[in-house]
Amino acid sequence: MPPLQLNQWRFHKKLKKATLVFLAIQVVARAADLTANWVVRDPLPDGTVRRTYFDLKQDGSRITGHIRATQFYYEITDSTGGPDGFTITGIMHDGNTVRSVKYGGKLSGDELDLTTRRRPDAPLTHLTARRAPAGEGAMPARLPVPALHPVRWNGLANTPPMGWNSWNKFASKVDDAGVRAAADAIASNGMKQAGYLYVNIDDTWQGERDAQGDIEPNKKFPDMKALADYVHGKGLKLGIYSSPGPNTCAGYEGSYGHEEQDARSYAAWGIDYLKYDWCGARNIYKDDEMHAVYQKMGDALASSGRPIVYSLCQYGRADVWTWGSAVGGNLWRTTGDIRDSWDSMSKIGFSQSDLARYAGPGHWNDPDMLEVGNGGMTVTEYKTHMSLWSLLAAPLLAGNDLAHMEPEILQILLNREVIAVDQDPAGKQARRASKSGDSEVWVKELTDGSSAVGLFNRGNTEAFIAFKWTDLGLNGAPEHVRDLWLHRDLQVSGPEYSVSVAAHGVILLKVSNVGKTD
Ligand code: GLA
């Protein structure tokens, strides 16, 4: 290149200066405005990245837009301040609940410094958001829901499913080794022989989708097919978890728009059970569309080529018991999540009487998984939990650490006489027969004409509970009464049975009266 002439050199210098001034103005203009799509990236140990998007629009002193934290999608309804210091408040409607979230922040160079509290009483968490391409992380467009039609029953779950699920004890800590340990325990501690067959992985196993859109497990599950082979090798079955929404409750990848593809992946891995959890679908569909949305996965499972138990988890909304079996569901949750406490367990368990008529072979009410052995209740309370769930013909999915449990907990889970009540082939769910103060009597009709009778004391002090044989349609004392926890036949006489029941305890009887019924 020939040397520059003086005037050319001056012109170049001016041009350079003008460009710099222009760029500086750009930066200032950009810095002065929060309008952009911002993302906070939080890498998790399982190799996935948790992303929270702030799609902001600054209009003078007002900030509007949306915050999407995986399955939570908030509309910004309030704001204060601007780039030098602002707050934004977002709200989200979920059925009858309104959730809200609040962030503080300021622009710092080309980043947003944000603060929030995970809970109102939690310390401030500091986050850094960076610019993301427009539209990244936006809530996906709504897919049309299919017209309703009945999905044929898969022939599974003739009696309530039994097994184990990772969530109650391990939540996001579930991994390949933990699932193998649960399978090992079930196969060696008597649970398999007692009927516990399903080893179910709950939320947090998911990784990203590959270029073809196939779901891959995250780092915690290096080889899902190998895991299924291992579990099958023990004579057990493997269960998995997903959501009809873009995200699961724990914020992982859901099956939205990939229903058939995911059902095919599950079948190819050798999955035998799917729990399908609403959570992330709530931002896209309304409750009255649940039927159609669940039908979609019911159809996908039916055409996957593998028999897969279909477990609906949408917390008993939209009267699921009236349509759960029509979508091919083998069980459906009837309530919100159980916790490991007497209050939670008893509130759920004793509220199920009205649903009795919806349970039957192939399709069950699911008052949620067992908490037996997780430490929040006494042994007496866990026996009440096991008795009540068995009377309710509920799925018996242990939710504790099977590899490390006390013998007294294993004994509860292994009580064959109580399990027989749950697994009775007639599949009738118990109803509340009477209630007096804190005392309740529940009766379940069994196939052989006998009845299982639970005398429950919900109170905090020991109580006498009386039960009249006429309430079972009997003229007088039955021929045969057995205490299913003491494993002992009882001698009874007179018109009623009266017994002392421990606080929060139960006496569970099997009452048979061959030839003596009215
Ligand atoms: C929901 C379900 C739970 C569990 C979690 C996992 O809360 O009801 O049983 O599956 O999601 O995130």
Coordinates of C-alpha atoms and ligand atoms in Angstrom, one line a residue:
M1 CA 0.0 0.0 0.0
P2 CA 1.4 3.4 -1.0
P3 CA 2.1 5.9 1.9
L4 CA -0.9 8.1 2.8
Q5 CA -1.0 11.7 1.8
L6 CA -1.4 14.2 4.6
N7 CA -5.0 15.1 3.8
Q8 CA -5.9 11.4 3.4
W9 CA -4.3 10.8 6.8
R10 CA -6.3 13.6 8.4
F11 CA -9.5 12.2 6.9
H12 CA -8.7 8.7 8.3
K13 CA -8.1 10.1 11.7
K14 CA -11.4 12.0 11.6
L15 CA -13.2 8.9 10.5
K16 CA -11.7 6.8 13.3
K17 CA -12.7 9.5 15.8
A18 CA -16.2 9.6 14.4
T19 CA -16.5 5.8 14.6
L20 CA -15.3 5.8 18.2
V21 CA -17.8 8.5 19.2
F22 CA -20.5 6.5 17.4
L23 CA -19.7 3.3 19.2
A24 CA -19.5 5.1 22.5
I25 CA -23.0 6.6 21.9
Q26 CA -24.2 3.1 21.1
V27 CA -22.8 1.7 24.3
V28 CA -24.3 4.5 26.4
A29 CA -27.6 4.2 24.6
R30 CA -27.6 0.4 25.2
A31 CA -26.4 0.7 28.8
A32 CA -29.2 3.1 29.5
D33 CA -31.9 0.7 28.5
L34 CA -32.8 -2.6 30.1
T35 CA -34.7 -3.8 27.1
A36 CA -33.3 -7.1 26.1
N37 CA -33.6 -10.8 26.7
W38 CA -31.3 -11.7 29.6
V39 CA -30.4 -15.1 30.9
V40 CA -28.9 -16.4 34.1
R41 CA -27.0 -19.7 33.5
D42 CA -26.5 -21.9 36.5
P43 CA -24.6 -25.1 35.7
L44 CA -25.7 -28.1 37.8
P45 CA -23.5 -31.0 38.9
D46 CA -25.5 -33.4 36.7
G47 CA -24.2 -31.6 33.6
T48 CA -27.4 -29.7 32.8
V49 CA -27.6 -26.0 32.9
R50 CA -30.5 -24.2 34.7
R51 CA -31.5 -21.1 32.8
T52 CA -33.6 -18.3 34.0
Y53 CA -34.7 -15.8 31.4
F54 CA -35.7 -12.1 31.9
D55 CA -37.3 -10.8 28.8
L56 CA -37.5 -7.1 29.7
K57 CA -38.8 -4.1 28.0
Q58 CA -38.0 -0.7 29.5
D59 CA -40.5 2.0 28.7
G60 CA -39.4 5.2 30.4
S61 CA -39.6 4.4 34.1
R62 CA -41.6 1.3 33.6
I63 CA -40.2 -2.2 33.1
T64 CA -42.5 -4.9 31.7
G65 CA -42.0 -8.4 30.3
H66 CA -41.7 -11.9 31.6
I67 CA -39.5 -14.0 33.8
R68 CA -39.2 -17.7 33.0
A69 CA -37.5 -19.9 35.5
T70 CA -38.1 -23.3 33.7
Q71 CA -41.6 -24.3 34.7
F72 CA -42.4 -20.9 36.4
Y73 CA -43.5 -18.2 34.0
Y74 CA -44.2 -14.8 35.6
E75 CA -45.6 -11.7 34.1
I76 CA -43.9 -8.6 35.4
T77 CA -46.6 -6.5 37.0
D78 CA -44.7 -4.0 39.0
S79 CA -41.4 -2.3 38.7
T80 CA -39.4 0.6 40.2
G81 CA -36.3 2.4 39.0
G82 CA -34.2 1.9 35.9
P83 CA -30.7 0.7 34.8
D84 CA -28.9 2.2 37.8
G85 CA -31.1 0.3 40.2
F86 CA -34.5 -1.4 39.8
T87 CA -36.9 -3.9 41.2
I88 CA -39.3 -6.1 39.2
T89 CA -42.1 -8.2 40.6
G90 CA -43.7 -11.0 38.6
I91 CA -46.8 -13.0 39.2
M92 CA -48.0 -16.3 37.9
H93 CA -51.5 -17.8 38.2
D94 CA -51.6 -21.6 38.9
G95 CA -55.2 -22.8 39.4
N96 CA -56.3 -21.0 42.5
T97 CA -52.8 -20.1 43.6
V98 CA -51.0 -16.9 42.7
R99 CA -47.2 -17.2 42.9
S100 CA -45.0 -14.1 42.9
V101 CA -41.3 -13.4 42.5
K102 CA -39.2 -10.3 43.1
Y103 CA -35.8 -9.3 41.8
G104 CA -33.6 -6.3 42.4
G105 CA -30.9 -5.4 40.0
K106 CA -28.8 -2.9 38.1
L107 CA -27.0 -2.7 34.8
S108 CA -23.3 -3.3 35.2
G109 CA -21.4 -2.9 32.0
D110 CA -23.1 -5.3 29.7
E111 CA -24.5 -7.5 32.4
L112 CA -27.3 -7.4 34.9
D113 CA -26.5 -7.8 38.5
L114 CA -29.5 -9.3 40.1
T115 CA -30.6 -10.2 43.6
T116 CA -33.5 -12.2 44.9
R117 CA -34.6 -14.3 47.9
R118 CA -35.5 -18.0 47.2
R119 CA -37.9 -17.7 50.2
P120 CA -39.1 -14.6 52.0
D121 CA -36.9 -15.5 55.0
A122 CA -33.8 -16.6 53.0
P123 CA -30.7 -14.5 52.5
L124 CA -30.2 -12.6 49.3
T125 CA -28.9 -14.6 46.4
H126 CA -26.8 -12.8 43.8
L127 CA -27.0 -13.6 40.1
T128 CA -25.5 -12.4 36.9
A129 CA -27.6 -12.2 33.7
R130 CA -26.1 -11.8 30.3
R131 CA -27.7 -11.0 27.0
A132 CA -29.4 -13.8 25.1
P133 CA -30.7 -13.9 21.6
A134 CA -34.3 -12.5 21.3
G135 CA -36.8 -15.3 21.7
E136 CA -34.4 -17.8 23.4
G137 CA -36.1 -19.4 26.4
A138 CA -39.6 -18.0 25.4
M139 CA -42.5 -20.2 26.5
P140 CA -43.2 -22.4 23.5
A141 CA -46.3 -21.9 21.4
R142 CA -49.3 -23.8 22.4
L143 CA -49.8 -27.1 20.5
P144 CA -53.3 -28.1 19.6
V145 CA -54.9 -30.7 21.8
P146 CA -56.3 -33.9 20.2
A147 CA -60.0 -34.7 20.0
L148 CA -61.0 -37.1 22.8
H149 CA -61.3 -40.8 22.3
P150 CA -60.9 -43.7 24.7
V151 CA -57.4 -45.2 24.9
R152 CA -57.6 -49.0 25.2
W153 CA -56.5 -50.4 28.6
N154 CA -53.0 -51.8 28.5
G155 CA -54.0 -54.8 30.7
L156 CA -51.5 -53.8 33.4
A157 CA -52.0 -53.0 37.1
N158 CA -54.7 -55.5 37.8
T159 CA -53.9 -54.9 41.4
P160 CA -52.4 -51.6 42.7
P161 CA -48.7 -51.2 41.6
M162 CA -46.1 -52.0 44.2
G163 CA -42.5 -51.0 44.3
W164 CA -40.3 -48.0 45.2
N165 CA -39.9 -44.4 44.0
S166 CA -36.9 -42.2 44.5
W167 CA -38.5 -38.8 45.1
N168 CA -39.6 -38.8 48.8
K169 CA -36.2 -39.7 50.1
F170 CA -33.7 -38.8 47.4
A171 CA -35.4 -36.0 45.3
S172 CA -32.7 -34.6 43.0
K173 CA -30.0 -36.9 44.5
V174 CA -31.3 -39.9 42.7
D175 CA -28.7 -41.5 40.5
D176 CA -27.8 -44.8 38.7
A177 CA -26.0 -46.2 41.8
G178 CA -28.9 -45.3 44.1
V179 CA -31.5 -47.0 41.8
R180 CA -29.3 -50.1 41.6
A181 CA -29.0 -50.1 45.4
A182 CA -32.8 -49.9 45.7
A183 CA -33.2 -52.8 43.2
D184 CA -30.5 -54.8 45.1
A185 CA -32.4 -54.2 48.4
I186 CA -35.8 -55.2 47.0
A187 CA -34.4 -58.3 45.4
S188 CA -32.7 -59.5 48.6
N189 CA -34.7 -58.3 51.6
G190 CA -38.0 -60.0 50.9
M191 CA -39.8 -57.1 49.3
K192 CA -39.7 -58.7 45.8
Q193 CA -41.4 -61.8 47.1
A194 CA -44.0 -59.6 48.9
G195 CA -44.9 -58.0 45.5
Y196 CA -42.8 -54.9 45.3
L197 CA -41.7 -55.0 41.6
Y198 CA -41.4 -51.4 40.2
V199 CA -38.2 -49.5 40.8
N200 CA -39.2 -46.0 39.8
I201 CA -36.9 -43.1 39.0
D202 CA -38.7 -39.8 39.6
D203 CA -37.7 -36.3 38.5
T204 CA -34.1 -35.1 37.7
W205 CA -32.8 -37.9 35.5
Q206 CA -33.2 -35.9 32.3
G207 CA -30.4 -34.3 30.3
E208 CA -30.8 -32.4 27.0
R209 CA -32.3 -33.5 23.7
D210 CA -29.9 -34.4 20.9
A211 CA -29.9 -33.1 17.4
Q212 CA -32.8 -35.5 16.5
G213 CA -34.8 -34.3 19.5
D214 CA -34.2 -37.6 21.4
I215 CA -34.1 -37.1 25.2
E216 CA -30.9 -38.1 26.8
P217 CA -30.3 -38.8 30.5
N218 CA -28.0 -36.5 32.4
K219 CA -24.7 -37.4 33.9
K220 CA -26.3 -39.2 36.8
F221 CA -27.6 -41.9 34.5
P222 CA -24.8 -42.8 32.1
D223 CA -26.7 -45.6 30.4
M224 CA -30.5 -46.0 30.9
K225 CA -30.7 -49.2 28.9
A226 CA -27.9 -50.8 30.9
L227 CA -29.8 -49.7 34.1
A228 CA -33.0 -51.3 32.8
D229 CA -31.2 -54.5 32.0
Y230 CA -29.7 -54.6 35.5
V231 CA -33.1 -54.0 37.2
H232 CA -34.8 -56.6 34.9
G233 CA -31.9 -59.0 35.7
K234 CA -33.1 -58.9 39.3
G235 CA -36.7 -59.8 38.2
L236 CA -37.9 -56.2 38.7
K237 CA -39.2 -53.5 36.5
L238 CA -38.0 -50.0 35.9
G239 CA -40.0 -46.8 36.0
I240 CA -39.3 -43.3 34.8
Y241 CA -40.8 -39.8 35.0
S242 CA -41.8 -36.9 32.7
S243 CA -44.2 -34.1 32.2
P244 CA -46.6 -33.0 29.4
G245 CA -45.1 -29.6 29.7
P246 CA -41.8 -28.2 28.4
N247 CA -40.3 -28.6 31.9
T248 CA -40.9 -30.9 34.8
C249 CA -41.6 -29.8 38.4
A250 CA -37.9 -29.8 39.2
G251 CA -37.2 -27.8 36.0
Y252 CA -35.8 -30.6 33.8
E253 CA -36.8 -31.3 30.2
G254 CA -40.4 -32.4 29.8
S255 CA -42.1 -34.3 26.9
Y256 CA -43.9 -31.3 25.4
G257 CA -44.1 -31.8 21.6
H258 CA -42.0 -35.0 21.9
E259 CA -44.6 -37.3 23.4
E260 CA -44.3 -40.1 20.8
Q261 CA -40.6 -39.8 20.5
D262 CA -40.2 -40.0 24.3
A263 CA -42.5 -43.0 24.5
R264 CA -40.3 -44.7 21.9
S265 CA -37.2 -43.9 23.8
Y266 CA -38.7 -45.3 27.0
A267 CA -39.7 -48.5 25.2
A268 CA -36.2 -48.8 23.6
W269 CA -34.6 -48.5 27.0
G270 CA -36.9 -51.1 28.5
I271 CA -39.0 -48.8 30.7
D272 CA -42.0 -50.4 32.4
Y273 CA -43.7 -47.5 34.1
L274 CA -44.2 -43.8 33.4
K275 CA -45.2 -41.1 36.0
Y276 CA -46.4 -38.1 34.0
D277 CA -46.5 -35.0 36.1
W278 CA -48.5 -31.9 35.0
C279 CA -46.3 -29.0 36.5
G280 CA -44.7 -27.4 33.4
A281 CA -47.9 -27.8 31.3
R282 CA -49.8 -25.3 33.4
N283 CA -48.4 -22.3 31.6
I284 CA -49.6 -23.7 28.3
Y285 CA -52.9 -25.5 29.0
K286 CA -55.9 -25.0 31.1
D287 CA -57.1 -27.6 33.6
D288 CA -60.0 -28.6 31.4
E289 CA -57.6 -29.6 28.7
M290 CA -55.8 -32.1 30.9
H291 CA -57.9 -34.9 29.7
A292 CA -56.8 -34.4 26.1
V293 CA -53.2 -33.7 27.0
Y294 CA -52.9 -36.9 29.1
Q295 CA -54.6 -38.8 26.3
K296 CA -51.8 -37.8 24.0
M297 CA -49.2 -39.6 26.1
G298 CA -51.7 -42.5 26.7
D299 CA -51.8 -42.9 22.9
A300 CA -48.0 -42.6 22.6
L301 CA -47.4 -45.3 25.2
A302 CA -50.0 -47.6 23.6
S303 CA -48.2 -47.4 20.3
S304 CA -44.7 -47.6 21.8
G305 CA -44.7 -51.4 21.4
R306 CA -44.0 -52.0 25.1
P307 CA -46.5 -52.4 28.0
I308 CA -45.9 -49.4 30.2
V309 CA -47.9 -48.6 33.4
Y310 CA -49.2 -45.1 33.0
S311 CA -49.3 -43.1 36.2
L312 CA -51.1 -39.7 36.0
C313 CA -49.8 -37.0 38.4
Q314 CA -51.8 -33.8 38.3
Y315 CA -52.7 -33.7 42.0
G316 CA -56.3 -34.7 41.6
R317 CA -57.3 -31.7 39.5
A318 CA -60.1 -31.6 37.0
D319 CA -61.8 -34.6 38.6
V320 CA -59.2 -36.9 37.1
W321 CA -60.9 -40.0 38.5
T322 CA -63.7 -39.5 36.0
W323 CA -61.5 -39.6 33.0
G324 CA -58.1 -41.1 34.1
S325 CA -58.9 -44.6 32.8
A326 CA -60.2 -43.3 29.5
V327 CA -56.7 -41.9 28.7
G328 CA -55.2 -45.3 29.5
G329 CA -54.2 -44.3 33.0
N330 CA -53.5 -47.1 35.4
L331 CA -53.4 -44.8 38.4
W332 CA -53.9 -41.1 39.1
R333 CA -52.8 -38.9 42.0
T334 CA -55.8 -37.6 44.0
T335 CA -54.1 -34.9 46.0
G336 CA -51.1 -32.6 46.3
D337 CA -47.7 -34.0 47.5
I338 CA -47.4 -36.0 50.6
R339 CA -44.9 -35.0 53.2
D340 CA -43.3 -37.2 55.9
S341 CA -45.6 -36.0 58.7
W342 CA -48.6 -37.2 60.5
D343 CA -50.6 -34.1 59.5
S344 CA -49.8 -34.5 55.8
M345 CA -50.3 -38.3 55.7
S346 CA -53.5 -38.3 57.7
K347 CA -55.0 -35.4 55.9
I348 CA -54.5 -37.1 52.6
G349 CA -55.4 -40.6 53.7
F350 CA -58.6 -39.9 55.6
S351 CA -60.0 -37.6 52.8
Q352 CA -60.3 -40.4 50.2
S353 CA -63.6 -42.1 51.1
D354 CA -65.7 -40.4 48.4
L355 CA -63.4 -41.6 45.6
A356 CA -63.9 -45.3 46.4
R357 CA -66.1 -46.0 43.5
Y358 CA -63.5 -44.9 40.9
A359 CA -60.9 -47.5 41.9
G360 CA -60.8 -51.0 40.4
P361 CA -58.6 -53.5 38.6
G362 CA -56.4 -51.7 36.1
H363 CA -57.1 -48.1 37.3
W364 CA -56.4 -46.8 40.9
N365 CA -56.7 -43.7 43.0
D366 CA -53.2 -42.7 44.1
P367 CA -53.0 -40.8 47.3
D368 CA -49.2 -40.5 46.7
M369 CA -46.2 -42.6 47.6
L370 CA -45.4 -44.0 51.0
E371 CA -43.3 -42.1 53.6
V372 CA -42.8 -45.2 55.8
G373 CA -39.3 -45.1 57.2
N374 CA -38.3 -41.6 56.3
G375 CA -38.1 -40.5 59.9
G376 CA -40.9 -37.9 60.3
M377 CA -43.4 -40.2 61.9
T378 CA -43.4 -42.8 64.7
V379 CA -43.6 -46.5 64.0
T380 CA -47.2 -46.4 65.2
E381 CA -48.0 -43.7 62.6
Y382 CA -46.2 -45.6 59.8
K383 CA -48.3 -48.6 60.6
T384 CA -51.4 -46.4 60.3
H385 CA -50.0 -45.1 57.0
M386 CA -49.5 -48.6 55.7
S387 CA -52.9 -49.8 56.9
L388 CA -54.8 -46.9 55.5
W389 CA -53.1 -47.1 52.1
S390 CA -53.8 -50.8 51.9
L391 CA -57.5 -50.2 52.8
L392 CA -57.6 -47.6 50.1
A393 CA -56.2 -50.1 47.5
A394 CA -53.5 -47.4 46.9
P395 CA -50.3 -48.1 45.0
L396 CA -47.7 -49.2 47.6
L397 CA -44.6 -47.4 46.4
A398 CA -42.1 -47.3 49.2
G399 CA -40.4 -43.9 49.4
N400 CA -37.5 -44.5 51.8
D401 CA -33.8 -45.6 51.6
L402 CA -34.3 -49.3 51.2
A403 CA -30.6 -50.0 51.5
H404 CA -30.5 -48.5 55.0
M405 CA -33.6 -49.2 56.9
E406 CA -34.3 -50.4 60.4
P407 CA -35.8 -53.9 60.8
E408 CA -39.0 -52.5 62.3
I409 CA -39.5 -50.4 59.1
L410 CA -38.9 -53.4 56.8
Q411 CA -41.4 -55.4 58.9
I412 CA -44.1 -52.8 58.2
L413 CA -43.4 -52.9 54.5
L414 CA -43.3 -56.7 54.5
N415 CA -46.5 -57.4 56.4
R416 CA -48.0 -59.9 54.0
E417 CA -51.4 -59.9 55.6
V418 CA -51.7 -56.1 55.2
I419 CA -50.4 -56.2 51.7
A420 CA -53.0 -58.9 50.9
V421 CA -55.7 -56.3 51.8
D422 CA -54.2 -53.8 49.4
Q423 CA -53.7 -56.4 46.6
D424 CA -57.1 -58.1 47.0
P425 CA -58.1 -59.0 43.4
A426 CA -61.6 -57.5 43.7
G427 CA -59.9 -54.1 43.8
K428 CA -62.5 -52.4 46.0
Q429 CA -61.4 -49.3 47.9
A430 CA -62.4 -48.9 51.5
R431 CA -65.0 -46.4 52.7
R432 CA -65.4 -44.6 56.0
A433 CA -68.1 -46.7 57.8
S434 CA -68.3 -44.4 60.8
K435 CA -66.7 -41.5 62.6
S436 CA -67.0 -40.3 66.1
G437 CA -64.7 -37.4 67.1
D438 CA -61.2 -38.6 66.3
S439 CA -62.2 -42.2 65.9
E440 CA -62.9 -43.6 62.4
V441 CA -63.8 -47.0 61.1
W442 CA -63.0 -47.9 57.5
V443 CA -64.2 -51.0 55.8
K444 CA -62.9 -52.7 52.6
E445 CA -64.8 -55.5 51.0
L446 CA -62.6 -58.4 50.0
T447 CA -63.0 -61.0 47.2
D448 CA -63.8 -63.9 49.4
G449 CA -66.7 -62.1 51.1
S450 CA -64.7 -61.1 54.1
S451 CA -63.9 -57.5 55.1
A452 CA -60.9 -55.6 56.2
V453 CA -61.8 -53.2 59.0
G454 CA -59.5 -50.4 60.2
L455 CA -60.2 -48.9 63.6
F456 CA -58.3 -45.6 63.5
N457 CA -57.6 -43.2 66.3
R458 CA -56.6 -39.9 64.9
G459 CA -56.5 -38.3 68.3
N460 CA -53.4 -37.5 70.4
T461 CA -54.4 -39.8 73.3
E462 CA -55.3 -43.4 73.5
A463 CA -59.0 -44.1 72.9
F464 CA -61.5 -46.9 72.9
I465 CA -63.1 -47.5 69.6
A466 CA -66.3 -49.6 69.3
F467 CA -67.5 -51.2 66.1
K468 CA -71.0 -52.9 65.7
W469 CA -71.0 -56.1 63.7
T470 CA -74.3 -55.0 62.3
D471 CA -72.4 -52.3 60.4
L472 CA -70.9 -55.1 58.4
G473 CA -74.4 -56.5 57.7
L474 CA -73.9 -59.3 60.3
N475 CA -76.4 -60.5 62.8
G476 CA -73.9 -61.0 65.6
A477 CA -70.3 -61.8 66.2
P478 CA -68.5 -63.1 63.2
E479 CA -66.9 -66.6 63.0
H480 CA -63.4 -65.4 62.3
V481 CA -61.6 -62.2 63.3
R482 CA -57.9 -61.7 62.8
D483 CA -55.6 -58.9 63.9
L484 CA -53.4 -58.2 60.9
W485 CA -50.6 -56.5 62.8
L486 CA -50.5 -59.0 65.7
H487 CA -50.9 -61.9 63.2
R488 CA -53.4 -63.4 65.7
D489 CA -56.9 -64.7 65.6
L490 CA -59.2 -63.0 68.1
Q491 CA -62.0 -64.4 70.2
V492 CA -65.0 -62.1 69.8
S493 CA -68.6 -62.3 71.2
G494 CA -71.5 -59.9 71.6
P495 CA -72.9 -57.3 69.2
E496 CA -69.8 -55.1 69.0
Y497 CA -66.1 -55.0 69.2
S498 CA -64.5 -52.5 71.4
V499 CA -60.8 -52.0 71.6
S500 CA -58.2 -49.5 72.9
V501 CA -56.3 -47.9 70.1
A502 CA -53.0 -46.0 70.6
A503 CA -52.8 -42.3 69.7
H504 CA -52.5 -42.0 65.9
G505 CA -52.7 -45.8 65.9
V506 CA -54.8 -48.4 64.2
I507 CA -56.2 -51.9 64.8
L508 CA -56.5 -53.6 61.4
L509 CA -58.8 -56.6 61.3
K510 CA -59.9 -59.2 58.7
V511 CA -63.4 -60.2 59.5
S512 CA -64.8 -63.4 57.9
N513 CA -68.2 -64.9 58.4
V514 CA -68.6 -67.8 56.2
G515 CA -72.3 -68.8 56.3
K516 CA -73.3 -66.2 58.8
T517 CA -74.0 -63.1 56.8
D518 CA -77.6 -62.0 56.4
Ligands
GLA1 C1 -44.3 -33.2 41.9 C2 -44.9 -34.5 42.2 C3 -44.0 -35.3 43.1 C4 -42.6 -35.4 42.5 C5 -42.1 -34.0 42.1 C6 -40.8 -34.1 41.3 O1 -44.3 -32.3 43.0 O2 -46.2 -34.4 42.7 O3 -44.5 -36.5 43.4 O4 -42.7 -36.2 41.4 O5 -43.0 -33.3 41.4 O6 -40.4 -32.8 40.9

